[in-house]
């Protein structure tokens, strides 16, 4: 019995993946940028994945790419993520898990408007998070608009990955191309359209920042983030069991004995 292929040829996806516990494992660092660029280039080339846009934030990534042959996207992500994890662990001398165990969040892109909207969202992510003034000011690894459909990015294997057991090539080329949803345009036309939409989004971010009295994180604070730190609002930071029991008691009125039994069963509390 045959099953429908979950990754058909020519399917474009946008996906994101967070670090374990939301920690800032991708802190701004030239070696971190080199590791991610090399891993992305080597994985895309090996599995014939067309990369359209990407950005590496301090605790997550966004990638927009197309599986040209079909069925290769999981292999691409596996090689990309495992190479990043190995390089980051060696570079930071921290063997703990790099990626969140829940895996990537993937969404299929259909039409041309969705495609360019997702690329704009990706490239403007750092500015929208108030980590830099303008999208192009981001200090982490990201795809430059000027290189989409232009010359490949030559990437050398970072020294930290030059181990005896490495089966990775010494160099790789990262090729950025327009998404197939905009195949009716030349590369120059697509870059012009993307630049226009990205500039519009940048103006919207500035207006939102002024209206909400937000400020951009100072550069020294961004560069000084610890790899063990994480955003205060990250969902991994849950209330303690004791605090959750107290909250439930405040908001649920019932027979005390039944209430206590229900709370214990709900949160898996054991005597």
C-alpha positions as a printed Julia matrix, in Angstrom:
271×3 Matrix{Float64}:
   0.0    0.0     0.0
   1.5    3.36   -1.01
   1.33   6.47    1.11
   1.16  10.1     0.02
   4.59  11.72    0.06
   4.69  14.27    2.89
   7.42  16.28    1.15
   6.47  16.57   -2.55
   8.91  18.1    -5.07
   8.95  21.87   -5.37
   7.29  22.54   -2.02
   8.41  25.75   -0.3
   8.43  25.9     3.47
   9.16  28.43    6.15
  10.32  26.96    9.4
  11.72  27.98   12.74
  13.42  26.12   15.55
  14.36  27.24   19.02
  17.29  26.4    21.23
  16.89  24.17   24.27
  15.04  26.11   27.01
  15.29  29.22   24.81
  18.9   29.81   25.92
  20.99  32.28   23.91
  23.19  29.58   22.34
  23.45  31.6    19.11
  24.87  34.67   20.81
  26.47  37.22   18.51
  29.84  35.72   17.65
  31.81  35.44   14.39
  32.41  31.71   14.97
  28.72  31.05   15.66
  27.82  32.86   12.42
  30.42  30.83   10.5
  29.15  27.52   11.93
  25.54  28.22   10.96
  26.44  29.5     7.48
  28.63  26.47    6.76
  26.06  24.0     8.1
  23.28  25.58    6.03
  25.43  25.64    2.88
  26.62  22.05    3.2
  23.15  20.67    3.94
  21.41  22.65    1.16
  24.01  21.57   -1.41
  23.94  17.91   -0.42
  20.15  17.58   -0.59
  19.38  20.06   -3.39
  17.45  22.5    -1.24
  16.91  26.01   -2.63
  17.43  28.57    0.15
  15.49  31.82   -0.21
  16.04  33.53    3.14
  17.26  32.86    6.67
  18.12  34.6     9.9
  19.84  33.38   13.03
  18.51  35.01   16.18
  20.17  34.52   19.55
  17.86  31.65   20.53
  16.14  30.52   17.33
  16.38  30.42   13.55
  14.05  31.1    10.63
  14.57  29.54    7.2
  12.58  29.83    3.96
  13.52  27.1     1.47
  12.23  24.8    -1.28
  12.65  21.02   -1.49
  13.43  20.74   -5.21
  13.52  16.94   -5.54
  10.97  16.12   -2.86
  11.44  14.0     0.23
  14.78  15.62    1.08
  13.68  18.31    3.53
  13.94  16.1     6.65
  17.44  15.0     5.59
  18.43  18.61    4.98
  17.2   19.7     8.42
  18.87  16.73   10.11
  22.3   17.5     8.63
  21.91  21.25    9.12
  20.81  21.0    12.74
  23.25  18.26   13.75
  26.2   20.16   12.24
  25.14  23.35   14.03
  24.74  21.47   17.31
  28.15  19.83   17.02
  29.9   23.08   16.1
  28.18  25.17   18.78
  28.87  22.58   21.5
  32.56  22.39   20.56
  32.94  26.15   20.22
  31.21  26.98   23.5
  32.64  23.92   25.31
  29.14  23.22   26.56
  27.9   19.67   25.81
  24.28  20.31   26.78
  21.57  20.1    24.1
  21.57  22.98   21.62
  18.15  22.5    20.04
  14.73  22.29   21.66
  13.52  18.68   21.65
  10.13  19.62   20.17
  11.77  20.01   16.75
  11.11  22.56   14.01
   7.83  24.32   13.31
   7.17  23.96    9.56
   4.58  25.72    7.4
   3.97  25.33    3.67
   4.07  28.43    1.47
   1.65  28.52   -1.44
   1.22  31.79   -3.32
   3.57  34.66   -4.19
   2.16  37.01   -1.54
   2.68  34.47    1.23
   6.2   33.78   -0.03
   7.38  37.37    0.06
   5.55  38.08    3.32
   7.37  35.2     5.02
  10.72  36.32    3.65
  10.1   39.88    4.87
   9.07  38.53    8.28
  12.26  36.47    8.42
  14.63  39.29    7.49
  12.89  41.84    9.74
  12.76  39.53   12.76
  15.66  41.06   14.67
  14.46  44.63   14.14
  10.92  43.67   15.16
  12.34  42.2    18.37
  14.17  45.51   19.05
  17.58  43.85   18.8
  18.74  46.27   16.08
  17.56  49.56   14.59
  16.99  48.39   11.01
  16.79  44.86    9.53
  20.11  45.26    7.71
  21.84  46.22   10.99
  21.51  42.74   12.46
  24.89  41.38   13.58
  23.94  37.72   13.47
  23.96  35.53   10.37
  21.24  36.34    7.84
  20.67  36.32    4.08
  21.55  39.65    2.39
  18.92  40.86   -0.07
  21.66  41.88   -2.5
  22.86  38.28   -2.87
  19.52  36.68   -3.7
  19.88  35.41   -7.25
  23.38  36.86   -7.42
  26.8   35.39   -6.6
  27.07  32.43   -4.2
  28.39  32.93   -0.68
  31.71  31.1    -0.34
  31.91  29.42    3.06
  34.87  27.61    4.6
  34.51  24.89    7.2
  35.07  26.55   10.6
  38.18  25.38   12.42
  36.09  24.07   15.3
  34.62  21.47   12.88
  38.05  20.36   11.61
  38.01  17.13   13.59
  39.43  13.76   12.55
  35.94  12.29   12.45
  34.49  15.04   10.23
  33.08  13.85    6.91
  32.17  17.37    5.82
  33.68  19.12    2.82
  36.31  21.77    3.47
  34.32  24.44    1.61
  30.76  25.01    0.51
  28.74  27.5    -1.51
  25.52  28.92   -0.15
  23.31  29.92   -3.07
  20.36  32.23   -2.39
  17.59  32.24   -4.99
  14.14  33.81   -5.36
  11.27  31.5    -4.39
   9.5   29.59   -7.18
   6.3   31.53   -6.42
   8.03  34.51   -8.08
   9.41  32.66  -11.09
   7.76  35.25  -13.37
  10.35  37.83  -12.22
  14.04  38.18  -12.87
  16.32  38.02   -9.86
  16.82  41.78  -10.04
  13.06  42.39  -10.15
  12.51  40.14   -7.15
  15.27  41.86   -5.18
  13.72  45.25   -5.95
  10.28  44.06   -4.81
  11.72  42.5    -1.65
  13.71  45.66   -0.87
  10.56  47.76   -1.22
   8.52  45.48    1.05
  11.33  45.21    3.59
  11.71  49.01    3.71
   7.97  49.31    4.32
   8.15  46.81    7.17
  11.15  48.66    8.63
   9.14  51.91    8.69
   6.24  50.11   10.39
   8.59  48.75   13.05
   9.97  52.24   13.73
   6.46  53.67   14.05
   5.4   50.86   16.41
   8.54  51.4    18.47
   7.85  55.13   18.85
   4.17  54.63   19.57
   4.84  52.01   22.25
   7.9   53.85   23.66
  10.14  50.85   23.02
  13.88  51.09   22.61
  16.52  49.01   20.86
  18.69  46.79   23.05
  22.1   48.44   23.51
  24.84  46.77   21.47
  27.01  46.0    24.49
  24.12  44.24   26.2
  23.34  42.19   23.1
  26.97  41.16   22.66
  27.3   40.37   26.35
  24.44  37.86   26.58
  25.37  34.62   28.3
  24.73  31.34   26.49
  23.0   30.15   29.65
  20.59  33.09   29.82
  17.17  33.15   28.18
  14.23  35.53   27.8
  12.29  36.06   31.0
   9.05  35.3    29.18
  10.21  31.99   27.68
   7.57  29.25   28.2
  10.2   26.92   29.67
  10.16  29.05   32.79
   7.07  27.61   34.52
   5.75  28.36   38.0
   6.8   26.02   40.75
   4.37  23.22   41.75
   3.66  24.97   45.06
   2.75  28.24   43.33
   0.48  26.49   40.83
  -1.39  24.71   43.65
  -1.94  28.04   45.45
  -3.25  29.64   42.27
  -5.71  26.82   41.71
  -7.0   27.11   45.28
  -7.68  30.83   44.78
  -9.65  30.37   41.57
 -11.58  27.17   42.24
 -14.25  27.03   44.91
 -15.43  23.55   45.84
 -15.37  21.0    48.63
 -11.84  21.24   50.13
 -11.21  17.49   50.0
 -12.42  17.11   46.43
 -10.49  20.21   45.44
  -7.23  18.86   46.89
  -7.68  15.52   45.13
  -8.43  17.22   41.81
  -5.39  19.46   42.05
  -3.12  16.53   42.89
  -4.43  14.52   39.94
  -4.21  17.46   37.54
  -0.57  18.33   38.13
   0.66  14.81   38.72
   1.51  15.47   42.35
   2.7   12.37   44.23
   2.79  11.72   47.96
